C-alpha positions as a LaTeX table, in Angstrom:
\begin{tabular}{lrrr}
\hline
Residue & $x$ (\AA) & $y$ (\AA) & $z$ (\AA) \\
\hline
Met1 & 11.51 & $-25.63$ & $-5.63$ \\
Lys2 & 11.12 & $-22.46$ & $-3.59$ \\
Pro3 & 12.89 & $-19.54$ & $-5.34$ \\
Ser4 & 16.05 & $-18.30$ & $-3.62$ \\
Pro5 & 15.58 & $-14.92$ & $-1.90$ \\
Tyr6 & 19.03 & $-13.96$ & $-3.21$ \\
Ser7 & 18.54 & $-15.03$ & $-6.84$ \\
Ser8 & 18.66 & $-11.55$ & $-8.38$ \\
Leu9 & 21.84 & $-10.73$ & $-6.44$ \\
Lys10 & 23.70 & $-13.26$ & $-8.59$ \\
Ile11 & 23.52 & $-10.72$ & $-11.44$ \\
Lys12 & 26.71 & $-8.61$ & $-11.22$ \\
Glu13 & 25.26 & $-5.49$ & $-12.81$ \\
Phe14 & 22.27 & $-5.64$ & $-10.49$ \\
Arg15 & 24.65 & $-5.57$ & $-7.53$ \\
Trp16 & 26.25 & $-2.41$ & $-8.94$ \\
Phe17 & 22.75 & $-1.02$ & $-9.51$ \\
Leu18 & 22.00 & $-1.56$ & $-5.81$ \\
Ala19 & 25.30 & 0.12 & $-4.85$ \\
Met20 & 24.36 & 3.07 & $-7.03$ \\
Arg21 & 20.96 & 3.39 & $-5.37$ \\
Leu22 & 22.46 & 3.07 & $-1.91$ \\
Ala23 & 24.89 & 5.93 & $-2.51$ \\
Val24 & 22.56 & 8.28 & $-4.39$ \\
Val25 & 19.54 & 7.82 & $-2.13$ \\
Leu26 & 21.78 & 8.29 & 0.92 \\
Ala27 & 22.91 & 11.61 & $-0.55$ \\
Trp28 & 19.37 & 12.58 & $-1.49$ \\
Ser29 & 17.81 & 11.70 & 1.89 \\
Met30 & 20.60 & 13.39 & 3.86 \\
Gln31 & 20.34 & 16.50 & 1.72 \\
Phe32 & 16.57 & 16.76 & 2.18 \\
Val33 & 16.82 & 16.39 & 5.96 \\
Ile34 & 19.68 & 18.90 & 6.24 \\
Val35 & 17.77 & 21.43 & 4.14 \\
Glu36 & 14.62 & 20.83 & 6.24 \\
Trp37 & 16.55 & 21.49 & 9.44 \\
Glu38 & 18.33 & 24.58 & 8.14 \\
Val39 & 15.19 & 26.11 & 6.59 \\
Tyr40 & 13.18 & 25.66 & 9.78 \\
Arg41 & 16.09 & 27.04 & 11.84 \\
Leu42 & 16.08 & 30.15 & 9.66 \\
Thr43 & 12.30 & 30.69 & 9.58 \\
Lys44 & 10.64 & 28.83 & 12.47 \\
Asp45 & 7.65 & 28.50 & 10.13 \\
Pro46 & 6.09 & 25.11 & 9.13 \\
Trp47 & 4.94 & 26.78 & 5.91 \\
Ser48 & 8.59 & 27.11 & 4.84 \\
Leu49 & 8.93 & 23.31 & 5.10 \\
Gly50 & 5.95 & 22.89 & 2.81 \\
Leu51 & 7.61 & 25.19 & 0.28 \\
Ile52 & 10.60 & 22.83 & 0.08 \\
Gly53 & 8.29 & 20.16 & $-1.30$ \\
Leu54 & 6.59 & 22.65 & $-3.61$ \\
Met55 & 9.92 & 23.81 & $-5.08$ \\
Glu56 & 10.79 & 20.23 & $-6.04$ \\
Ile57 & 7.36 & 19.13 & $-7.19$ \\
Ile58 & 6.81 & 21.95 & $-9.70$ \\
Pro59 & 9.57 & 20.84 & $-12.11$ \\
Ala60 & 9.19 & 17.16 & $-11.21$ \\
Ile61 & 5.54 & 17.16 & $-12.32$ \\
Gly62 & 5.87 & 19.77 & $-15.04$ \\
Leu63 & 8.64 & 17.89 & $-16.84$ \\
Ala64 & 7.71 & 14.30 & $-15.93$ \\
Leu65 & 5.94 & 13.29 & $-19.16$ \\
Phe66 & 8.50 & 15.01 & $-21.35$ \\
Ala67 & 11.27 & 13.29 & $-19.35$ \\
Gly68 & 9.64 & 9.89 & $-19.84$ \\
His69 & 9.58 & 10.43 & $-23.60$ \\
Ile70 & 13.25 & 11.48 & $-23.61$ \\
Val71 & 14.27 & 8.48 & $-21.49$ \\
Asp72 & 12.48 & 6.02 & $-23.79$ \\
Gln73 & 14.26 & 7.61 & $-26.76$ \\
Asn74 & 17.77 & 7.48 & $-25.25$ \\
Glu75 & 20.24 & 5.19 & $-23.54$ \\
Lys76 & 19.38 & 4.94 & $-19.82$ \\
Arg77 & 22.88 & 4.76 & $-18.34$ \\
Lys78 & 23.95 & 7.90 & $-20.18$ \\
Met79 & 20.84 & 9.73 & $-18.95$ \\
Leu80 & 21.64 & 8.82 & $-15.35$ \\
Ile81 & 25.27 & 9.93 & $-15.66$ \\
Ile82 & 24.09 & 13.37 & $-16.78$ \\
Cys83 & 21.45 & 13.57 & $-14.03$ \\
Tyr84 & 23.73 & 12.43 & $-11.21$ \\
Thr85 & 26.49 & 14.80 & $-12.30$ \\
Ser86 & 24.02 & 17.69 & $-12.14$ \\
Met87 & 22.99 & 16.45 & $-8.70$ \\
Val88 & 26.61 & 16.74 & $-7.52$ \\
Phe89 & 26.75 & 20.39 & $-8.61$ \\
Ile90 & 23.44 & 21.09 & $-6.83$ \\
Cys91 & 24.87 & 19.53 & $-3.66$ \\
Leu92 & 27.96 & 21.73 & $-3.99$ \\
Gly93 & 25.71 & 24.78 & $-4.28$ \\
Leu94 & 23.84 & 23.86 & $-1.10$ \\
Thr95 & 27.17 & 23.20 & 0.62 \\
Ala96 & 28.33 & 26.70 & $-0.31$ \\
Leu97 & 25.16 & 28.24 & 1.15 \\
Thr98 & 25.80 & 26.46 & 4.46 \\
Asn99 & 29.46 & 27.56 & 4.58 \\
Pro100 & 29.72 & 29.83 & 7.66 \\
Asn101 & 32.06 & 32.22 & 5.85 \\
Ile102 & 29.66 & 32.64 & 2.93 \\
Ala103 & 26.55 & 32.69 & 5.13 \\
Gln104 & 27.90 & 35.67 & 7.09 \\
Ser105 & 27.81 & 37.80 & 3.96 \\
Leu106 & 24.23 & 36.81 & 3.05 \\
Ser107 & 20.89 & 37.58 & 4.67 \\
Ser108 & 18.62 & 34.80 & 5.90 \\
Asn109 & 16.26 & 35.42 & 2.98 \\
Gln110 & 19.09 & 35.18 & 0.45 \\
Ile111 & 20.17 & 31.83 & 1.89 \\
Leu112 & 16.58 & 30.63 & 2.00 \\
Tyr113 & 15.80 & 31.63 & $-1.60$ \\
Gly114 & 19.10 & 30.17 & $-2.77$ \\
Met115 & 18.19 & 26.83 & $-1.21$ \\
Tyr116 & 14.74 & 26.92 & $-2.78$ \\
Ala117 & 16.29 & 27.64 & $-6.19$ \\
Leu118 & 18.71 & 24.71 & $-5.91$ \\
Ile119 & 15.93 & 22.38 & $-4.73$ \\
Phe120 & 13.96 & 23.50 & $-7.81$ \\
Leu121 & 16.88 & 22.50 & $-10.05$ \\
Gly122 & 17.04 & 19.20 & $-8.18$ \\
Gly123 & 13.40 & 18.67 & $-9.13$ \\
Val124 & 14.35 & 19.11 & $-12.79$ \\
Ala125 & 16.99 & 16.40 & $-12.46$ \\
Arg126 & 14.60 & 14.18 & $-10.54$ \\
Ala127 & 12.07 & 14.30 & $-13.40$ \\
Phe128 & 14.65 & 12.42 & $-15.52$ \\
Ile129 & 16.19 & 10.26 & $-12.77$ \\
Ile130 & 13.01 & 8.41 & $-11.80$ \\
Pro131 & 12.12 & 7.00 & $-15.26$ \\
Ser132 & 15.79 & 6.32 & $-16.02$ \\
Val133 & 16.29 & 4.22 & $-12.87$ \\
Phe134 & 13.02 & 2.33 & $-13.41$ \\
Ser135 & 13.91 & 1.60 & $-17.04$ \\
Leu136 & 17.49 & 0.57 & $-16.27$ \\
Leu137 & 16.34 & $-1.93$ & $-13.64$ \\
Gly138 & 13.98 & $-3.53$ & $-16.17$ \\
Leu139 & 16.87 & $-3.95$ & $-18.62$ \\
Ile140 & 19.29 & $-5.44$ & $-16.09$ \\
Val141 & 17.14 & $-8.27$ & $-14.69$ \\
Pro142 & 14.97 & $-10.84$ & $-16.56$ \\
Asn143 & 11.22 & $-11.12$ & $-15.93$ \\
Ser144 & 11.71 & $-14.19$ & $-13.74$ \\
Glu145 & 13.75 & $-12.07$ & $-11.29$ \\
Lys146 & 11.72 & $-8.84$ & $-11.39$ \\
Ser147 & 9.74 & $-9.50$ & $-8.20$ \\
Asn148 & 12.85 & $-10.44$ & $-6.24$ \\
Ala149 & 14.80 & $-7.54$ & $-7.77$ \\
Ala150 & 11.99 & $-5.11$ & $-6.91$ \\
Ala151 & 12.19 & $-6.17$ & $-3.26$ \\
Trp152 & 15.98 & $-5.77$ & $-3.16$ \\
Ser153 & 15.86 & $-2.47$ & $-5.05$ \\
Ser154 & 13.25 & $-1.12$ & $-2.63$ \\
Ser155 & 15.33 & $-2.45$ & 0.27 \\
Ser156 & 18.43 & $-0.64$ & $-0.95$ \\
Trp157 & 16.36 & 2.53 & $-1.16$ \\
Gln158 & 15.15 & 1.99 & 2.39 \\
Ile159 & 18.63 & 1.22 & 3.72 \\
Ser160 & 19.80 & 4.62 & 2.56 \\
Ala161 & 16.54 & 6.27 & 3.59 \\
Thr162 & 17.14 & 4.75 & 7.03 \\
Ile163 & 20.78 & 5.73 & 7.39 \\
Gly164 & 20.44 & 9.10 & 5.65 \\
Pro165 & 18.04 & 10.90 & 8.02 \\
Ala166 & 19.69 & 9.46 & 11.14 \\
Leu167 & 23.17 & 10.29 & 9.85 \\
Ala168 & 22.05 & 13.79 & 8.91 \\
Gly169 & 20.48 & 14.34 & 12.33 \\
Phe170 & 23.56 & 13.20 & 14.20 \\
Thr171 & 26.12 & 14.91 & 11.96 \\
Ile172 & 24.22 & 18.19 & 12.23 \\
Gly173 & 24.80 & 17.96 & 15.97 \\
Trp174 & 28.38 & 16.65 & 15.75 \\
Leu175 & 29.83 & 18.38 & 12.68 \\
Gly176 & 27.36 & 21.11 & 11.81 \\
Val177 & 25.30 & 21.62 & 8.67 \\
Tyr178 & 28.25 & 22.58 & 6.45 \\
Tyr179 & 30.33 & 19.42 & 6.94 \\
Ser180 & 27.18 & 17.29 & 6.83 \\
Met181 & 26.62 & 18.61 & 3.30 \\
Trp182 & 30.12 & 17.49 & 2.29 \\
Ile183 & 29.13 & 13.92 & 3.20 \\
Val184 & 26.22 & 14.35 & 0.78 \\
Val185 & 28.59 & 15.41 & $-2.03$ \\
Ile186 & 30.92 & 12.43 & $-1.47$ \\
Ser187 & 28.01 & 9.98 & $-1.44$ \\
Ala188 & 26.65 & 11.35 & $-4.73$ \\
Val189 & 30.08 & 10.96 & $-6.37$ \\
Leu190 & 30.26 & 7.33 & $-5.19$ \\
Gly191 & 26.87 & 6.74 & $-6.83$ \\
Ile192 & 28.26 & 7.88 & $-10.16$ \\
Phe193 & 31.23 & 5.52 & $-9.76$ \\
Ala194 & 28.88 & 2.55 & $-9.21$ \\
Leu195 & 26.79 & 3.55 & $-12.24$ \\
Leu196 & 29.90 & 3.54 & $-14.45$ \\
Gln197 & 30.35 & $-0.18$ & $-13.69$ \\
Ile198 & 27.10 & $-0.95$ & $-15.56$ \\
Ser199 & 27.29 & $-1.36$ & $-19.33$ \\
Ser200 & 25.25 & 0.66 & $-21.81$ \\
Lys201 & 21.86 & $-0.85$ & $-22.65$ \\
Pro202 & 19.99 & $-1.06$ & $-25.97$ \\
Ile203 & 17.21 & 1.39 & $-26.78$ \\
Leu204 & 14.12 & $-0.80$ & $-27.20$ \\
Asn205 & 11.71 & 1.90 & $-28.33$ \\
Thr206 & 11.36 & 1.33 & $-32.07$ \\
Lys207 & 9.31 & 4.51 & $-32.66$ \\
Lys208 & 12.25 & 6.95 & $-32.69$ \\
Ala209 & 10.56 & 9.15 & $-35.29$ \\
Glu210 & 7.30 & 9.37 & $-33.35$ \\
Ser211 & 6.27 & 12.87 & $-32.32$ \\
Ile212 & 6.52 & 13.74 & $-28.65$ \\
Phe213 & 2.77 & 14.28 & $-28.38$ \\
Ala214 & 1.98 & 10.87 & $-29.88$ \\
Ser215 & 4.55 & 9.28 & $-27.60$ \\
Leu216 & 3.18 & 10.91 & $-24.47$ \\
Lys217 & $-0.40$ & 10.06 & $-25.45$ \\
Glu218 & 0.55 & 6.40 & $-25.84$ \\
Gly219 & 2.12 & 6.31 & $-22.36$ \\
Ile220 & $-0.83$ & 8.02 & $-20.68$ \\
Gln221 & $-3.35$ & 5.82 & $-22.47$ \\
Phe222 & $-1.54$ & 2.68 & $-21.37$ \\
Val223 & $-1.72$ & 3.67 & $-17.70$ \\
Phe224 & $-5.37$ & 4.71 & $-17.78$ \\
Gln225 & $-6.46$ & 1.67 & $-19.79$ \\
Asn226 & $-4.62$ & $-0.79$ & $-17.54$ \\
Lys227 & $-6.81$ & $-0.72$ & $-14.44$ \\
Thr228 & $-4.37$ & $-2.79$ & $-12.37$ \\
Val229 & $-1.55$ & $-0.29$ & $-12.90$ \\
Leu230 & $-3.90$ & 2.69 & $-12.48$ \\
Asn231 & $-5.34$ & 1.44 & $-9.19$ \\
Ala232 & $-1.93$ & 0.63 & $-7.74$ \\
Ile233 & $-0.57$ & 4.06 & $-8.66$ \\
Ser234 & $-3.58$ & 6.13 & $-7.60$ \\
Leu235 & $-4.08$ & 4.28 & $-4.29$ \\
Asp236 & $-0.51$ & 4.90 & $-3.24$ \\
Met237 & $-0.60$ & 8.48 & $-4.45$ \\
Phe238 & $-3.48$ & 9.48 & $-2.21$ \\
Ala239 & $-2.04$ & 7.61 & 0.76 \\
Val240 & 1.31 & 9.38 & 0.45 \\
Leu241 & $-0.37$ & 12.71 & $-0.30$ \\
Phe242 & $-2.52$ & 12.72 & 2.82 \\
Gly243 & $-0.04$ & 10.83 & 4.98 \\
Gly244 & 2.83 & 13.27 & 4.46 \\
Ala245 & 3.43 & 13.75 & 8.18 \\
Val246 & 7.18 & 13.19 & 7.74 \\
Ala247 & 7.54 & 16.75 & 6.43 \\
Leu248 & 6.39 & 18.09 & 9.81 \\
Ile249 & 8.80 & 16.03 & 11.90 \\
Pro250 & 11.11 & 19.05 & 12.43 \\
Val251 & 8.16 & 20.84 & 14.07 \\
Phe252 & 7.44 & 17.85 & 16.34 \\
Ala253 & 11.13 & 17.42 & 17.19 \\
Gln254 & 11.80 & 21.08 & 18.01 \\
Asp255 & 8.48 & 22.40 & 19.35 \\
Ile256 & 6.24 & 19.51 & 20.49 \\
Leu257 & 8.48 & 16.64 & 21.64 \\
Lys258 & 11.50 & 18.95 & 22.24 \\
Val259 & 14.15 & 16.30 & 21.49 \\
Gly260 & 16.75 & 18.28 & 19.53 \\
Ser261 & 18.69 & 17.26 & 16.43 \\
Glu262 & 19.50 & 13.74 & 17.75 \\
Gly263 & 15.84 & 13.01 & 18.46 \\
Phe264 & 14.97 & 14.50 & 15.08 \\
Gly265 & 17.35 & 12.03 & 13.42 \\
Ile266 & 15.73 & 9.10 & 15.24 \\
Leu267 & 12.21 & 10.24 & 14.34 \\
Arg268 & 13.18 & 10.85 & 10.71 \\
Ala269 & 14.83 & 7.42 & 10.44 \\
Ala270 & 12.09 & 5.43 & 12.19 \\
Pro271 & 9.80 & 5.00 & 9.13 \\
Ala272 & 12.74 & 3.98 & 6.96 \\
Ile273 & 13.93 & 1.41 & 9.53 \\
Gly274 & 10.47 & $-0.14$ & 9.57 \\
Gly275 & 10.34 & $-0.16$ & 5.78 \\
Leu276 & 13.81 & $-1.66$ & 5.50 \\
Ile277 & 13.03 & $-4.54$ & 7.85 \\
Thr278 & 9.82 & $-5.25$ & 5.98 \\
Met279 & 11.49 & $-5.21$ & 2.57 \\
Leu280 & 14.30 & $-7.51$ & 3.67 \\
Ile281 & 11.72 & $-9.93$ & 5.04 \\
Ala282 & 9.75 & $-9.57$ & 1.79 \\
Thr283 & 12.65 & $-11.12$ & $-0.15$ \\
His284 & 11.97 & $-14.36$ & 1.77 \\
Phe285 & 8.15 & $-14.35$ & 1.48 \\
Asp286 & 5.67 & $-14.16$ & $-1.37$ \\
Leu287 & 3.66 & $-10.94$ & $-1.31$ \\
Asn288 & 2.28 & $-11.58$ & $-4.79$ \\
His289 & $-0.43$ & $-13.96$ & $-3.57$ \\
Lys290 & $-3.59$ & $-11.90$ & $-2.92$ \\
Ala291 & $-1.51$ & $-8.80$ & $-3.66$ \\
Gly292 & $-4.51$ & $-6.45$ & $-3.96$ \\
Lys293 & $-5.88$ & $-7.30$ & $-0.52$ \\
Lys294 & $-2.42$ & $-7.05$ & 1.07 \\
Leu295 & $-1.84$ & $-3.65$ & $-0.52$ \\
Leu296 & $-5.15$ & $-2.30$ & 0.78 \\
Trp297 & $-4.53$ & $-3.54$ & 4.32 \\
Ala298 & $-0.99$ & $-2.16$ & 4.28 \\
Ile299 & $-2.11$ & 1.35 & 3.37 \\
Phe300 & $-4.97$ & 1.17 & 5.89 \\
Gly301 & $-2.41$ & 0.35 & 8.60 \\
Phe302 & $-0.27$ & 3.24 & 7.37 \\
Gly303 & $-3.15$ & 5.66 & 7.93 \\
Ile304 & $-3.68$ & 4.39 & 11.49 \\
Cys305 & 0.02 & 4.90 & 12.28 \\
Ile306 & $-0.08$ & 8.49 & 11.01 \\
Ile307 & $-3.05$ & 9.27 & 13.28 \\
Val308 & $-1.25$ & 7.80 & 16.31 \\
Phe309 & 1.87 & 9.83 & 15.53 \\
Gly310 & $-0.13$ & 13.03 & 15.23 \\
Leu311 & $-1.83$ & 12.54 & 18.61 \\
Ser312 & 1.26 & 11.37 & 20.52 \\
Thr313 & 3.10 & 13.63 & 22.94 \\
Asn314 & 5.53 & 10.88 & 24.01 \\
Phe315 & 8.78 & 10.57 & 22.09 \\
Trp316 & 8.95 & 6.76 & 22.05 \\
Val317 & 5.27 & 6.36 & 21.15 \\
Ser318 & 5.93 & 8.69 & 18.23 \\
Val319 & 9.00 & 6.66 & 17.22 \\
Ile320 & 7.01 & 3.39 & 17.30 \\
Ala321 & 4.14 & 4.92 & 15.31 \\
Leu322 & 6.57 & 6.14 & 12.63 \\
Phe323 & 8.37 & 2.78 & 12.65 \\
Met324 & 5.09 & 0.94 & 12.02 \\
Ser325 & 4.17 & 3.42 & 9.30 \\
Gly326 & 7.40 & 2.35 & 7.61 \\
Val327 & 6.53 & $-1.34$ & 8.03 \\
Thr328 & 3.16 & $-0.91$ & 6.33 \\
Asp329 & 4.54 & 1.41 & 3.67 \\
Gly330 & 7.30 & $-1.13$ & 2.93 \\
Ile331 & 4.71 & $-3.77$ & 2.06 \\
Ser332 & 2.96 & $-1.28$ & $-0.20$ \\
Val333 & 6.15 & $-0.31$ & $-2.02$ \\
Val334 & 7.20 & $-3.90$ & $-2.77$ \\
Ile335 & 3.78 & $-4.90$ & $-4.11$ \\
Arg336 & 3.35 & $-1.74$ & $-6.18$ \\
Ser337 & 6.89 & $-1.95$ & $-7.63$ \\
Thr338 & 6.30 & $-5.56$ & $-8.66$ \\
Ile339 & 2.99 & $-4.69$ & $-10.33$ \\
Leu340 & 4.62 & $-1.90$ & $-12.36$ \\
Gln341 & 7.62 & $-4.02$ & $-13.40$ \\
Leu342 & 5.43 & $-6.96$ & $-14.49$ \\
Tyr343 & 2.71 & $-5.00$ & $-16.26$ \\
Thr344 & 4.86 & $-2.43$ & $-18.14$ \\
Pro345 & 6.34 & $-3.23$ & $-21.60$ \\
Asp346 & 10.09 & $-2.56$ & $-21.90$ \\
Glu347 & 9.68 & 0.04 & $-24.64$ \\
Met348 & 7.28 & 2.11 & $-22.49$ \\
Arg349 & 9.03 & 1.99 & $-19.11$ \\
Gly350 & 10.21 & 5.59 & $-19.21$ \\
Arg351 & 6.80 & 7.03 & $-19.98$ \\
Val352 & 4.90 & 4.78 & $-17.56$ \\
Ser353 & 7.42 & 5.54 & $-14.81$ \\
Ser354 & 6.98 & 9.26 & $-15.51$ \\
Val355 & 3.21 & 8.97 & $-15.15$ \\
Asn356 & 3.86 & 7.04 & $-11.94$ \\
Ser357 & 6.19 & 9.80 & $-10.72$ \\
Ile358 & 3.42 & 12.35 & $-11.26$ \\
Phe359 & 0.97 & 10.22 & $-9.29$ \\
Val360 & 3.25 & 8.77 & $-6.60$ \\
Gly361 & 6.85 & 9.96 & $-6.79$ \\
Ser362 & 5.93 & 13.63 & $-6.54$ \\
Ser363 & 3.17 & 13.01 & $-4.02$ \\
Asn364 & 5.85 & 12.93 & $-1.32$ \\
Glu365 & 6.67 & 16.56 & $-2.07$ \\
Leu366 & 3.01 & 17.46 & $-2.69$ \\
Gly367 & 2.25 & 15.74 & 0.62 \\
Ala368 & 4.90 & 17.91 & 2.27 \\
Phe369 & 3.25 & 20.99 & 0.77 \\
Glu370 & $-0.20$ & 19.78 & 1.84 \\
Ser371 & 1.09 & 19.16 & 5.37 \\
Gly372 & 2.68 & 22.60 & 5.54 \\
Leu373 & $-0.53$ & 24.25 & 4.28 \\
Thr374 & $-2.93$ & 22.35 & 6.56 \\
Ser375 & $-0.55$ & 22.89 & 9.49 \\
Arg376 & $-0.83$ & 26.63 & 8.98 \\
Leu377 & $-4.63$ & 26.43 & 8.60 \\
Met378 & $-5.53$ & 23.99 & 11.39 \\
Gly379 & $-2.41$ & 23.46 & 13.49 \\
Thr380 & 0.33 & 20.85 & 13.25 \\
Val381 & $-1.37$ & 18.05 & 15.22 \\
Asn382 & $-4.73$ & 18.49 & 13.49 \\
Ala383 & $-3.03$ & 18.52 & 10.10 \\
Val384 & $-1.34$ & 15.14 & 10.70 \\
Val385 & $-4.52$ & 13.53 & 12.10 \\
Phe386 & $-6.53$ & 14.90 & 9.16 \\
Gly387 & $-4.05$ & 13.32 & 6.75 \\
Gly388 & $-4.33$ & 9.93 & 8.45 \\
Ile389 & $-8.13$ & 10.01 & 8.37 \\
Met390 & $-8.14$ & 10.93 & 4.68 \\
Thr391 & $-5.83$ & 7.96 & 3.99 \\
Leu392 & $-8.34$ & 5.60 & 5.64 \\
Ile393 & $-11.16$ & 7.08 & 3.56 \\
Val394 & $-9.19$ & 6.57 & 0.33 \\
Val395 & $-8.47$ & 2.92 & 1.17 \\
Gly396 & $-12.09$ & 2.22 & 2.07 \\
Thr397 & $-13.35$ & 3.87 & $-1.12$ \\
Thr398 & $-10.93$ & 1.88 & $-3.29$ \\
Ala399 & $-11.79$ & $-1.43$ & $-1.60$ \\
Val400 & $-15.52$ & $-0.89$ & $-2.20$ \\
Ser401 & $-15.34$ & 0.55 & $-5.72$ \\
Ser402 & $-12.69$ & $-1.83$ & $-7.16$ \\
Pro403 & $-13.54$ & $-5.44$ & $-6.23$ \\
Lys404 & $-11.38$ & $-6.78$ & $-9.09$ \\
Phe405 & $-8.33$ & $-5.00$ & $-7.71$ \\
Arg406 & $-9.18$ & $-6.19$ & $-4.20$ \\
Lys407 & $-8.97$ & $-9.77$ & $-5.50$ \\
Leu408 & $-5.78$ & $-9.18$ & $-7.52$ \\
Asp409 & $-3.29$ & $-12.09$ & $-7.41$ \\
Ile410 & $-0.02$ & $-11.72$ & $-9.33$ \\
Ser411 & 1.69 & $-14.87$ & $-8.05$ \\
Ser412 & 1.27 & $-16.54$ & $-11.45$ \\
Glu413 & 2.46 & $-13.56$ & $-13.54$ \\
\hline
\end{tabular}
């Protein structure tokens, strides 16, 4: 019988897990967009947008392996409660900086540096959130449901990533930056409430007395010795790194397409809408058959979309290009998430997820930094086109050099 596309949703705790992701990612995506808008309004410098990514990536990468070790040694739900609570306080700090009464007593540089400092602290929390979420998902659903759960989990992420940027763009215009940040705070609190509905999970790592260096070495060795996991992670990393055009959308919205905050919200949401539609469809279809070939084609299509976006001077062409980049990226995310869930032992999920966050999770921020840097060096349009071309080169190189991965089929796993 054909598996039900809703099979994993029958698990009550998984439904609360999805609610948690919806709320937290909504807060996270809104916050990032609001900060992008406010920073560019203060500076009118694309380089300042790149620094947002740099501020988050420094702690996210620097602490990632240590965080993975800590997560594997501790109860996942408790770790997330601590991380999400710290996220609420960071949101409150950003809200204070956007308060008109407080802002009047501060210089633009003081507000800017304060935002960078809070984003840095958010990167510290993120280093622990990513492996904790990945590990908790693996403990909530059985192996038979991991592929379906990965699609729904990615879809919930995309739902919030779709609503968040659009909501942020519109509320900036309707309510202003300050009240938009209060929506972020409320959403983060709701995420904590959903998390509290999930029971504590057992700690499956039996090597509690193992030194941190031995633990980290084991996690790194696993990733580099498992070529399937390594190829999936590294391929996506380079694609996201060089295809980080999303970070420059404020420049396109304000200076190239001249569409204001509402148009900015539409542009920012377009990739997430495409990804959401793809991921919801993916729950009804099997992407595991010939997964390697599908992943390569998806990232190739992503690179083409980034090039089209960079060259476009028409608002709706740009929207369609970003929408299709989300469609192709959605396929990539579902396949890669399934590979990681199926090929990672339960007792090593925290460490493997941390390695993945260094390769992929932080490449979004590193991609933002790369886009900001190349934009300053070669211009905004050239920087985006360059990123798309580099993505195509990475896909072609991987397809030629890794024939085993190209033929990967995980439908029987």
